[in-house]
Amino acid sequence: MIIRVKGFSLVELMIAMVLGLVLLGGVIGVFLSNQNTARATTDLSNLQNSVRLTFQLLSQDIRSAGFAGCNNSPRVVS
């Protein structure tokens, strides 16, 4: 009479753990790459908004050149 033991052997569990760790490492690598890309995209977007605002203020100043009248107070941009 042969008794069959159900379950996984130690070798099978170790192989499954190694495969799981390799997969987890790949997922973490993709996550970090996406995080860096998102940060770079946000920085570029902020830079573009700053440049757009600067050009808008410059164009307003250029359009109103000579129409200041008696108001000589300088503009403050923060």
PDB file of C-alpha atoms in Angstrom:
ATOM      1  CA  MET A   1       0.000   0.000   0.000  1.00  0.00           C
ATOM      2  CA  ILE A   2       1.545   3.311  -1.176  1.00  0.00           C
ATOM      3  CA  ILE A   3       0.616   6.477   0.687  1.00  0.00           C
ATOM      4  CA  ARG A   4       0.543   9.530  -1.557  1.00  0.00           C
ATOM      5  CA  VAL A   5       1.368  12.792   0.137  1.00  0.00           C
ATOM      6  CA  LYS A   6      -0.421  15.769  -1.366  1.00  0.00           C
ATOM      7  CA  GLY A   7       1.289  19.131  -1.639  1.00  0.00           C
ATOM      8  CA  PHE A   8       4.360  20.722  -3.148  1.00  0.00           C
ATOM      9  CA  SER A   9       7.925  19.609  -2.659  1.00  0.00           C
ATOM     10  CA  LEU A  10      10.611  21.924  -1.323  1.00  0.00           C
ATOM     11  CA  VAL A  11      12.192  22.262  -4.772  1.00  0.00           C
ATOM     12  CA  GLU A  12       8.876  23.263  -6.352  1.00  0.00           C
ATOM     13  CA  LEU A  13       8.291  25.887  -3.664  1.00  0.00           C
ATOM     14  CA  MET A  14      11.778  27.324  -4.114  1.00  0.00           C
ATOM     15  CA  ILE A  15      11.353  27.524  -7.892  1.00  0.00           C
ATOM     16  CA  ALA A  16       7.989  29.254  -7.435  1.00  0.00           C
ATOM     17  CA  MET A  17       9.529  31.747  -5.010  1.00  0.00           C
ATOM     18  CA  VAL A  18      12.405  32.546  -7.382  1.00  0.00           C
ATOM     19  CA  LEU A  19      10.000  33.061 -10.288  1.00  0.00           C
ATOM     20  CA  GLY A  20       7.808  35.269  -8.103  1.00  0.00           C
ATOM     21  CA  LEU A  21      10.779  37.386  -7.046  1.00  0.00           C
ATOM     22  CA  VAL A  22      11.941  37.799 -10.642  1.00  0.00           C
ATOM     23  CA  LEU A  23       8.440  38.883 -11.650  1.00  0.00           C
ATOM     24  CA  LEU A  24       8.217  41.257  -8.690  1.00  0.00           C
ATOM     25  CA  GLY A  25      11.588  42.770  -9.605  1.00  0.00           C
ATOM     26  CA  GLY A  26      10.363  43.426 -13.140  1.00  0.00           C
ATOM     27  CA  VAL A  27       7.175  45.066 -11.894  1.00  0.00           C
ATOM     28  CA  ILE A  28       9.132  47.286  -9.509  1.00  0.00           C
ATOM     29  CA  GLY A  29      11.480  48.282 -12.346  1.00  0.00           C
ATOM     30  CA  VAL A  30       8.563  49.280 -14.568  1.00  0.00           C
ATOM     31  CA  PHE A  31       6.958  51.196 -11.694  1.00  0.00           C
ATOM     32  CA  LEU A  32      10.124  53.183 -10.973  1.00  0.00           C
ATOM     33  CA  SER A  33      10.597  53.934 -14.665  1.00  0.00           C
ATOM     34  CA  ASN A  34       7.023  55.211 -14.941  1.00  0.00           C
ATOM     35  CA  GLN A  35       7.472  57.286 -11.803  1.00  0.00           C
ATOM     36  CA  ASN A  36      10.585  58.956 -13.247  1.00  0.00           C
ATOM     37  CA  THR A  37       8.791  59.600 -16.537  1.00  0.00           C
ATOM     38  CA  ALA A  38       5.825  61.149 -14.719  1.00  0.00           C
ATOM     39  CA  ARG A  39       8.143  63.399 -12.710  1.00  0.00           C
ATOM     40  CA  ALA A  40       9.956  64.540 -15.862  1.00  0.00           C
ATOM     41  CA  THR A  41       6.641  65.185 -17.630  1.00  0.00           C
ATOM     42  CA  THR A  42       5.381  67.246 -14.684  1.00  0.00           C
ATOM     43  CA  ASP A  43       8.586  69.288 -14.605  1.00  0.00           C
ATOM     44  CA  LEU A  44       8.365  69.932 -18.346  1.00  0.00           C
ATOM     45  CA  SER A  45       4.712  70.947 -18.033  1.00  0.00           C
ATOM     46  CA  ASN A  46       5.543  73.398 -15.240  1.00  0.00           C
ATOM     47  CA  LEU A  47       8.355  74.854 -17.333  1.00  0.00           C
ATOM     48  CA  GLN A  48       6.042  75.275 -20.334  1.00  0.00           C
ATOM     49  CA  ASN A  49       3.453  77.032 -18.159  1.00  0.00           C
ATOM     50  CA  SER A  50       6.101  79.407 -16.813  1.00  0.00           C
ATOM     51  CA  VAL A  51       7.335  80.222 -20.313  1.00  0.00           C
ATOM     52  CA  ARG A  52       3.773  80.732 -21.548  1.00  0.00           C
ATOM     53  CA  LEU A  53       3.029  83.129 -18.684  1.00  0.00           C
ATOM     54  CA  THR A  54       6.268  85.011 -19.312  1.00  0.00           C
ATOM     55  CA  PHE A  55       5.488  85.450 -23.012  1.00  0.00           C
ATOM     56  CA  GLN A  56       1.949  86.532 -22.176  1.00  0.00           C
ATOM     57  CA  LEU A  57       3.183  89.209 -19.770  1.00  0.00           C
ATOM     58  CA  LEU A  58       5.849  90.370 -22.224  1.00  0.00           C
ATOM     59  CA  SER A  59       3.345  90.606 -25.069  1.00  0.00           C
ATOM     60  CA  GLN A  60       0.983  92.658 -22.896  1.00  0.00           C
ATOM     61  CA  ASP A  61       3.822  95.003 -21.966  1.00  0.00           C
ATOM     62  CA  ILE A  62       4.922  95.365 -25.588  1.00  0.00           C
ATOM     63  CA  ARG A  63       1.344  96.019 -26.773  1.00  0.00           C
ATOM     64  CA  SER A  64       0.836  98.687 -24.134  1.00  0.00           C
ATOM     65  CA  ALA A  65       4.196 100.385 -24.726  1.00  0.00           C
ATOM     66  CA  GLY A  66       3.705 104.128 -24.881  1.00  0.00           C
ATOM     67  CA  PHE A  67       0.205 104.016 -23.365  1.00  0.00           C
ATOM     68  CA  ALA A  68       1.229 104.212 -19.705  1.00  0.00           C
ATOM     69  CA  GLY A  69       0.286 107.846 -19.325  1.00  0.00           C
ATOM     70  CA  CYS A  70       1.495 109.354 -16.042  1.00  0.00           C
ATOM     71  CA  ASN A  71       1.644 106.073 -14.144  1.00  0.00           C
ATOM     72  CA  ASN A  72       5.340 105.335 -13.637  1.00  0.00           C
ATOM     73  CA  SER A  73       5.016 102.615 -10.983  1.00  0.00           C
ATOM     74  CA  PRO A  74       6.835  99.429 -12.008  1.00  0.00           C
ATOM     75  CA  ARG A  75       5.038  96.117 -12.360  1.00  0.00           C
ATOM     76  CA  VAL A  76       5.829  93.396  -9.859  1.00  0.00           C
ATOM     77  CA  VAL A  77       5.750  89.813 -11.087  1.00  0.00           C
ATOM     78  CA  SER A  78       6.140  86.960  -8.664  1.00  0.00           C
TER      79      SER A  78
END
